[in-house]
mmCIF file of N, CA and C in Angstrom:
data_model
loop_
_atom_site.group_PDB
_atom_site.id
_atom_site.type_symbol
_atom_site.label_atom_id
_atom_site.label_comp_id
_atom_site.label_asym_id
_atom_site.label_seq_id
_atom_site.Cartn_x
_atom_site.Cartn_y
_atom_site.Cartn_z
ATOM 1 N N MET A 1 0.841 -1.178 0.000
ATOM 2 C CA MET A 1 0.000 0.000 0.000
ATOM 3 C C MET A 1 0.885 1.241 0.000
ATOM 4 N N SER A 2 0.593 2.147 -0.892
ATOM 5 C CA SER A 2 1.368 3.371 -1.025
ATOM 6 C C SER A 2 0.848 4.419 -0.056
ATOM 7 N N GLU A 3 1.793 5.061 0.618
ATOM 8 C CA GLU A 3 1.422 6.116 1.552
ATOM 9 C C GLU A 3 1.389 7.441 0.828
ATOM 10 N N ALA A 4 0.305 8.141 0.928
ATOM 11 C CA ALA A 4 0.217 9.481 0.360
ATOM 12 C C ALA A 4 0.421 10.479 1.487
ATOM 13 N N CYS A 5 1.169 11.509 1.183
ATOM 14 C CA CYS A 5 1.430 12.519 2.197
ATOM 15 C C CYS A 5 1.200 13.886 1.581
ATOM 16 N N PHE A 6 0.398 14.679 2.232
ATOM 17 C CA PHE A 6 0.103 16.006 1.734
ATOM 18 C C PHE A 6 0.478 17.017 2.792
ATOM 19 N N ILE A 7 1.108 18.082 2.351
ATOM 20 C CA ILE A 7 1.484 19.160 3.256
ATOM 21 C C ILE A 7 0.877 20.450 2.710
ATOM 22 N N ALA A 8 0.177 21.159 3.552
ATOM 23 C CA ALA A 8 -0.329 22.470 3.154
ATOM 24 C C ALA A 8 0.823 23.450 3.280
ATOM 25 N N ILE A 9 1.060 24.193 2.220
ATOM 26 C CA ILE A 9 2.210 25.094 2.213
ATOM 27 C C ILE A 9 1.747 26.538 2.132
ATOM 28 N N ASP A 10 2.229 27.329 3.079
ATOM 29 C CA ASP A 10 2.016 28.764 3.046
ATOM 30 C C ASP A 10 3.030 29.304 2.034
ATOM 31 N N ASP A 11 2.550 29.869 0.946
ATOM 32 C CA ASP A 11 3.396 30.218 -0.186
ATOM 33 C C ASP A 11 4.607 31.081 0.125
ATOM 34 N N ASP A 12 4.575 31.857 1.188
ATOM 35 C CA ASP A 12 5.716 32.721 1.443
ATOM 36 C C ASP A 12 6.547 32.268 2.648
ATOM 37 N N GLN A 13 6.360 31.055 3.102
ATOM 38 C CA GLN A 13 7.102 30.525 4.245
ATOM 39 C C GLN A 13 8.090 29.453 3.779
ATOM 40 N N LEU A 14 9.357 29.778 3.746
ATOM 41 C CA LEU A 14 10.368 28.844 3.262
ATOM 42 C C LEU A 14 10.439 27.589 4.121
ATOM 43 N N GLU A 15 10.214 27.715 5.405
ATOM 44 C CA GLU A 15 10.327 26.563 6.294
ATOM 45 C C GLU A 15 9.388 25.436 5.874
ATOM 46 N N ALA A 16 8.224 25.779 5.349
ATOM 47 C CA ALA A 16 7.289 24.752 4.882
ATOM 48 C C ALA A 16 7.875 23.987 3.703
ATOM 49 N N TYR A 17 8.575 24.685 2.832
ATOM 50 C CA TYR A 17 9.207 24.027 1.692
ATOM 51 C C TYR A 17 10.369 23.139 2.138
ATOM 52 N N VAL A 18 11.086 23.589 3.153
ATOM 53 C CA VAL A 18 12.172 22.769 3.702
ATOM 54 C C VAL A 18 11.584 21.471 4.253
ATOM 55 N N GLU A 19 10.496 21.579 5.004
ATOM 56 C CA GLU A 19 9.855 20.391 5.566
ATOM 57 C C GLU A 19 9.378 19.447 4.463
ATOM 58 N N GLN A 20 8.813 20.012 3.402
ATOM 59 C CA GLN A 20 8.346 19.190 2.288
ATOM 60 C C GLN A 20 9.527 18.464 1.643
ATOM 61 N N ALA A 21 10.631 19.170 1.402
ATOM 62 C CA ALA A 21 11.807 18.559 0.777
ATOM 63 C C ALA A 21 12.381 17.452 1.662
ATOM 64 N N VAL A 22 12.433 17.700 2.967
ATOM 65 C CA VAL A 22 12.944 16.682 3.895
ATOM 66 C C VAL A 22 12.052 15.443 3.867
ATOM 67 N N LEU A 23 10.747 15.651 3.872
ATOM 68 C CA LEU A 23 9.810 14.531 3.836
ATOM 69 C C LEU A 23 9.994 13.705 2.560
ATOM 70 N N LEU A 24 10.087 14.372 1.421
ATOM 71 C CA LEU A 24 10.296 13.662 0.157
ATOM 72 C C LEU A 24 11.615 12.891 0.178
ATOM 73 N N TYR A 25 12.643 13.504 0.742
ATOM 74 C CA TYR A 25 13.946 12.831 0.848
ATOM 75 C C TYR A 25 13.823 11.571 1.713
ATOM 76 N N ARG A 26 13.193 11.703 2.865
ATOM 77 C CA ARG A 26 13.049 10.562 3.777
ATOM 78 C C ARG A 26 12.228 9.433 3.172
ATOM 79 N N GLN A 27 11.315 9.770 2.253
ATOM 80 C CA GLN A 27 10.505 8.763 1.573
ATOM 81 C C GLN A 27 11.260 8.140 0.396
ATOM 82 N N GLY A 28 12.482 8.609 0.168
ATOM 83 C CA GLY A 28 13.275 8.077 -0.940
ATOM 84 C C GLY A 28 12.878 8.644 -2.290
ATOM 85 N N LYS A 29 12.114 9.711 -2.277
ATOM 86 C CA LYS A 29 11.679 10.363 -3.517
ATOM 87 C C LYS A 29 12.666 11.485 -3.842
ATOM 88 N N TYR A 30 13.875 11.069 -4.210
ATOM 89 C CA TYR A 30 14.976 12.011 -4.360
ATOM 90 C C TYR A 30 14.753 13.020 -5.482
ATOM 91 N N GLN A 31 14.280 12.564 -6.630
ATOM 92 C CA GLN A 31 14.052 13.500 -7.734
ATOM 93 C C GLN A 31 12.931 14.473 -7.406
ATOM 94 N N GLU A 32 11.887 13.998 -6.737
ATOM 95 C CA GLU A 32 10.803 14.885 -6.326
ATOM 96 C C GLU A 32 11.308 15.918 -5.319
ATOM 97 N N CYS A 33 12.205 15.498 -4.464
ATOM 98 C CA CYS A 33 12.821 16.405 -3.497
ATOM 99 C C CYS A 33 13.570 17.516 -4.232
ATOM 100 N N ILE A 34 14.379 17.130 -5.203
ATOM 101 C CA ILE A 34 15.149 18.106 -5.983
ATOM 102 C C ILE A 34 14.211 19.041 -6.733
ATOM 103 N N ASP A 35 13.165 18.486 -7.331
ATOM 104 C CA ASP A 35 12.187 19.305 -8.058
ATOM 105 C C ASP A 35 11.530 20.324 -7.127
ATOM 106 N N ALA A 36 11.220 19.898 -5.907
ATOM 107 C CA ALA A 36 10.603 20.803 -4.934
ATOM 108 C C ALA A 36 11.550 21.941 -4.575
ATOM 109 N N VAL A 37 12.832 21.617 -4.410
ATOM 110 C CA VAL A 37 13.825 22.650 -4.092
ATOM 111 C C VAL A 37 13.947 23.628 -5.253
ATOM 112 N N GLU A 38 13.998 23.110 -6.474
ATOM 113 C CA GLU A 38 14.111 23.981 -7.644
ATOM 114 C C GLU A 38 12.891 24.883 -7.787
ATOM 115 N N THR A 39 11.717 24.347 -7.505
ATOM 116 C CA THR A 39 10.487 25.151 -7.549
ATOM 117 C C THR A 39 10.561 26.272 -6.521
ATOM 118 N N THR A 40 11.073 25.961 -5.357
ATOM 119 C CA THR A 40 11.188 26.953 -4.289
ATOM 120 C C THR A 40 12.112 28.090 -4.702
ATOM 121 N N GLN A 41 13.189 27.759 -5.409
ATOM 122 C CA GLN A 41 14.146 28.791 -5.809
ATOM 123 C C GLN A 41 13.537 29.794 -6.777
ATOM 124 N N SER A 42 12.482 29.412 -7.479
ATOM 125 C CA SER A 42 11.858 30.320 -8.437
ATOM 126 C C SER A 42 10.755 31.183 -7.809
ATOM 127 N N ARG A 43 10.437 30.929 -6.546
ATOM 128 C CA ARG A 43 9.375 31.690 -5.878
ATOM 129 C C ARG A 43 9.960 32.897 -5.155
ATOM 130 N N GLU A 44 9.134 33.928 -5.056
ATOM 131 C CA GLU A 44 9.525 35.076 -4.252
ATOM 132 C C GLU A 44 8.989 34.839 -2.846
ATOM 133 N N LEU A 45 9.885 34.679 -1.912
ATOM 134 C CA LEU A 45 9.489 34.362 -0.542
ATOM 135 C C LEU A 45 9.668 35.589 0.342
ATOM 136 N N LYS A 46 8.668 35.854 1.160
ATOM 137 C CA LYS A 46 8.727 37.009 2.057
ATOM 138 C C LYS A 46 9.478 36.683 3.346
ATOM 139 N N TYR A 47 9.277 35.486 3.838
ATOM 140 C CA TYR A 47 9.828 35.133 5.142
ATOM 141 C C TYR A 47 10.801 33.971 5.004
ATOM 142 N N TYR A 48 12.048 34.252 5.194
ATOM 143 C CA TYR A 48 13.047 33.190 5.150
ATOM 144 C C TYR A 48 14.296 33.640 5.903
ATOM 145 N N SER A 49 15.067 32.683 6.298
ATOM 146 C CA SER A 49 16.332 32.976 6.947
ATOM 147 C C SER A 49 17.434 32.286 6.158
ATOM 148 N N ARG A 50 18.634 32.761 6.335
ATOM 149 C CA ARG A 50 19.768 32.131 5.648
ATOM 150 C C ARG A 50 19.913 30.679 6.087
ATOM 151 N N GLN A 51 19.615 30.413 7.344
ATOM 152 C CA GLN A 51 19.714 29.041 7.835
ATOM 153 C C GLN A 51 18.702 28.145 7.115
ATOM 154 N N SER A 52 17.495 28.633 6.891
ATOM 155 C CA SER A 52 16.488 27.847 6.181
ATOM 156 C C SER A 52 16.905 27.573 4.745
ATOM 157 N N VAL A 53 17.456 28.588 4.089
ATOM 158 C CA VAL A 53 17.938 28.406 2.717
ATOM 159 C C VAL A 53 19.061 27.378 2.705
ATOM 160 N N ALA A 54 19.963 27.468 3.673
ATOM 161 C CA ALA A 54 21.061 26.504 3.762
ATOM 162 C C ALA A 54 20.523 25.092 3.968
ATOM 163 N N ASN A 55 19.520 24.953 4.816
ATOM 164 C CA ASN A 55 18.917 23.638 5.044
ATOM 165 C C ASN A 55 18.306 23.087 3.761
ATOM 166 N N LEU A 56 17.661 23.956 3.002
ATOM 167 C CA LEU A 56 17.047 23.541 1.740
ATOM 168 C C LEU A 56 18.116 23.061 0.761
ATOM 169 N N TYR A 57 19.201 23.816 0.626
ATOM 170 C CA TYR A 57 20.298 23.405 -0.251
ATOM 171 C C TYR A 57 20.914 22.089 0.209
ATOM 172 N N ASN A 58 21.032 21.919 1.515
ATOM 173 C CA ASN A 58 21.628 20.697 2.051
ATOM 174 C C ASN A 58 20.775 19.470 1.727
ATOM 175 N N VAL A 59 19.465 19.593 1.861
ATOM 176 C CA VAL A 59 18.558 18.483 1.534
ATOM 177 C C VAL A 59 18.695 18.131 0.052
ATOM 178 N N ALA A 60 18.739 19.156 -0.801
ATOM 179 C CA ALA A 60 18.900 18.914 -2.235
ATOM 180 C C ALA A 60 20.237 18.227 -2.519
ATOM 181 N N ALA A 61 21.280 18.654 -1.840
ATOM 182 C CA ALA A 61 22.595 18.034 -2.027
ATOM 183 C C ALA A 61 22.548 16.555 -1.661
ATOM 184 N N GLU A 62 21.890 16.244 -0.562
ATOM 185 C CA GLU A 62 21.772 14.846 -0.142
ATOM 186 C C GLU A 62 20.998 14.023 -1.176
ATOM 187 N N ALA A 63 19.944 14.620 -1.737
ATOM 188 C CA ALA A 63 19.148 13.920 -2.756
ATOM 189 C C ALA A 63 19.978 13.683 -4.019
ATOM 190 N N TYR A 64 20.711 14.700 -4.451
ATOM 191 C CA TYR A 64 21.591 14.523 -5.616
ATOM 192 C C TYR A 64 22.616 13.421 -5.354
ATOM 193 N N TYR A 65 23.157 13.400 -4.138
ATOM 194 C CA TYR A 65 24.139 12.379 -3.774
ATOM 195 C C TYR A 65 23.531 10.981 -3.888
ATOM 196 N N GLU A 66 22.308 10.826 -3.380
ATOM 197 C CA GLU A 66 21.637 9.528 -3.442
ATOM 198 C C GLU A 66 21.396 9.086 -4.886
ATOM 199 N N LEU A 67 21.204 10.056 -5.782
ATOM 200 C CA LEU A 67 21.004 9.753 -7.202
ATOM 201 C C LEU A 67 22.340 9.622 -7.948
ATOM 202 N N GLU A 68 23.434 9.681 -7.190
ATOM 203 C CA GLU A 68 24.796 9.573 -7.719
ATOM 204 C C GLU A 68 25.125 10.689 -8.710
ATOM 205 N N SER A 69 24.502 11.819 -8.524
ATOM 206 C CA SER A 69 24.804 13.011 -9.305
ATOM 207 C C SER A 69 25.742 13.872 -8.455
ATOM 208 N N TYR A 70 26.993 13.426 -8.388
ATOM 209 C CA TYR A 70 27.943 13.984 -7.432
ATOM 210 C C TYR A 70 28.326 15.432 -7.714
ATOM 211 N N GLU A 71 28.399 15.807 -8.977
ATOM 212 C CA GLU A 71 28.750 17.192 -9.300
ATOM 213 C C GLU A 71 27.651 18.145 -8.828
ATOM 214 N N SER A 72 26.402 17.773 -9.075
ATOM 215 C CA SER A 72 25.277 18.594 -8.611
ATOM 216 C C SER A 72 25.227 18.619 -7.085
ATOM 217 N N ALA A 73 25.520 17.482 -6.472
ATOM 218 C CA ALA A 73 25.551 17.420 -5.003
ATOM 219 C C ALA A 73 26.605 18.380 -4.462
ATOM 220 N N ALA A 74 27.787 18.363 -5.071
ATOM 221 C CA ALA A 74 28.877 19.243 -4.613
ATOM 222 C C ALA A 74 28.479 20.714 -4.747
ATOM 223 N N THR A 75 27.814 21.051 -5.846
ATOM 224 C CA THR A 75 27.372 22.430 -6.051
ATOM 225 C C THR A 75 26.392 22.850 -4.963
ATOM 226 N N MET A 76 25.434 21.975 -4.660
ATOM 227 C CA MET A 76 24.455 22.308 -3.628
ATOM 228 C C MET A 76 25.091 22.361 -2.235
ATOM 229 N N TYR A 77 26.039 21.464 -1.969
ATOM 230 C CA TYR A 77 26.752 21.533 -0.683
ATOM 231 C C TYR A 77 27.483 22.868 -0.556
ATOM 232 N N GLN A 78 28.105 23.326 -1.649
ATOM 233 C CA GLN A 78 28.808 24.606 -1.616
ATOM 234 C C GLN A 78 27.845 25.754 -1.331
ATOM 235 N N LYS A 79 26.680 25.721 -1.960
ATOM 236 C CA LYS A 79 25.671 26.754 -1.691
ATOM 237 C C LYS A 79 25.238 26.710 -0.229
ATOM 238 N N ALA A 80 25.027 25.499 0.275
ATOM 239 C CA ALA A 80 24.602 25.346 1.679
ATOM 240 C C ALA A 80 25.662 25.897 2.622
ATOM 241 N N ILE A 81 26.909 25.558 2.373
ATOM 242 C CA ILE A 81 27.995 26.038 3.234
ATOM 243 C C ILE A 81 28.069 27.559 3.199
ATOM 244 N N GLY A 82 27.897 28.139 2.016
ATOM 245 C CA GLY A 82 27.913 29.600 1.903
ATOM 246 C C GLY A 82 26.824 30.247 2.743
ATOM 247 N N LYS A 83 25.630 29.666 2.703
ATOM 248 C CA LYS A 83 24.522 30.215 3.491
ATOM 249 C C LYS A 83 24.733 29.991 4.990
ATOM 250 N N TYR A 84 25.252 28.806 5.365
ATOM 251 C CA TYR A 84 25.540 28.550 6.785
ATOM 252 C C TYR A 84 26.582 29.531 7.297
ATOM 253 N N PHE A 85 27.601 29.800 6.465
ATOM 254 C CA PHE A 85 28.644 30.741 6.862
ATOM 255 C C PHE A 85 28.054 32.143 7.036
ATOM 256 N N ALA A 86 27.227 32.574 6.082
ATOM 257 C CA ALA A 86 26.589 33.890 6.174
ATOM 258 C C ALA A 86 25.710 33.979 7.410
ATOM 259 N N TYR A 87 24.989 32.890 7.706
ATOM 260 C CA TYR A 87 24.145 32.848 8.899
ATOM 261 C C TYR A 87 25.001 32.974 10.162
ATOM 262 N N ALA A 88 26.120 32.263 10.189
ATOM 263 C CA ALA A 88 27.017 32.320 11.357
ATOM 264 C C ALA A 88 27.574 33.728 11.547
ATOM 265 N N VAL A 89 27.928 34.385 10.456
ATOM 266 C CA VAL A 89 28.430 35.759 10.535
ATOM 267 C C VAL A 89 27.342 36.674 11.072
ATOM 268 N N ASP A 90 26.119 36.515 10.580
ATOM 269 C CA ASP A 90 24.998 37.320 11.086
ATOM 270 C C ASP A 90 24.829 37.125 12.586
ATOM 271 N N GLN A 91 24.886 35.874 13.030
ATOM 272 C CA GLN A 91 24.699 35.583 14.446
ATOM 273 C C GLN A 91 25.824 36.189 15.277
ATOM 274 N N THR A 92 27.039 36.109 14.785
ATOM 275 C CA THR A 92 28.190 36.677 15.495
ATOM 276 C C THR A 92 28.050 38.191 15.584
ATOM 277 N N THR A 93 27.627 38.810 14.491
ATOM 278 C CA THR A 93 27.431 40.258 14.479
ATOM 279 C C THR A 93 26.353 40.656 15.474
ATOM 280 N N ASP A 94 25.258 39.921 15.501
ATOM 281 C CA ASP A 94 24.175 40.216 16.437
ATOM 282 C C ASP A 94 24.643 40.087 17.877
ATOM 283 N N ILE A 95 25.406 39.057 18.172
ATOM 284 C CA ILE A 95 25.918 38.852 19.537
ATOM 285 C C ILE A 95 26.875 39.969 19.916
ATOM 286 N N THR A 96 27.736 40.360 18.971
ATOM 287 C CA THR A 96 28.685 41.446 19.231
ATOM 288 C C THR A 96 27.941 42.741 19.540
ATOM 289 N N LYS A 97 26.900 43.033 18.767
ATOM 290 C CA LYS A 97 26.095 44.236 19.006
ATOM 291 C C LYS A 97 25.402 44.165 20.363
ATOM 292 N N LEU A 98 24.905 43.001 20.718
ATOM 293 C CA LEU A 98 24.231 42.821 21.995
ATOM 294 C C LEU A 98 25.191 43.052 23.161
ATOM 295 N N VAL A 99 26.374 42.471 23.065
ATOM 296 C CA VAL A 99 27.380 42.639 24.122
ATOM 297 C C VAL A 99 27.766 44.109 24.226
ATOM 298 N N ALA A 100 27.965 44.767 23.080
ATOM 299 C CA ALA A 100 28.328 46.190 23.097
ATOM 300 C C ALA A 100 27.216 47.018 23.758
ATOM 301 N N SER A 101 25.963 46.677 23.504
ATOM 302 C CA SER A 101 24.848 47.389 24.118
ATOM 303 C C SER A 101 24.861 47.246 25.632
ATOM 304 N N PHE A 102 25.131 46.028 26.106
ATOM 305 C CA PHE A 102 25.188 45.787 27.545
ATOM 306 C C PHE A 102 26.343 46.564 28.185
ATOM 307 N N ILE A 103 27.456 46.625 27.485
ATOM 308 C CA ILE A 103 28.615 47.360 28.010
ATOM 309 C C ILE A 103 28.269 48.842 28.129
ATOM 310 N N LEU A 104 27.614 49.382 27.094
ATOM 311 C CA LEU A 104 27.226 50.790 27.138
ATOM 312 C C LEU A 104 26.214 51.067 28.244
ATOM 313 N N LEU A 105 25.313 50.126 28.482
ATOM 314 C CA LEU A 105 24.322 50.298 29.553
ATOM 315 C C LEU A 105 24.982 50.266 30.930
ATOM 316 N N ALA A 106 26.068 49.510 31.035
ATOM 317 C CA ALA A 106 26.743 49.359 32.329
ATOM 318 C C ALA A 106 27.572 50.595 32.687
ATOM 319 N N ILE A 107 27.904 51.388 31.674
ATOM 320 C CA ILE A 107 28.766 52.562 31.927
ATOM 321 C C ILE A 107 27.971 53.688 32.520
#
């Protein structure tokens, strides 16, 4: 018996697309996972974070790897790493600003 899975997606919420891609990957539907990621890249999304984009690229990279499309997997891994790095820089900057604010308040 085939399991059908439906996810309601809020069109401007990237996290929903990440969840859909992860679900397709876990079901072994690697090409469908990649197609979902590619569809997401063509949409204009209002709400997203660099970490979510990185997660989406990472899922696609894993799917490409499973399909033995190693060059495409490497490209997606590189995109994911770039977004994770940008996210880490953002977080470091935010923490630095927060610490500086506390120091100024203490003076």
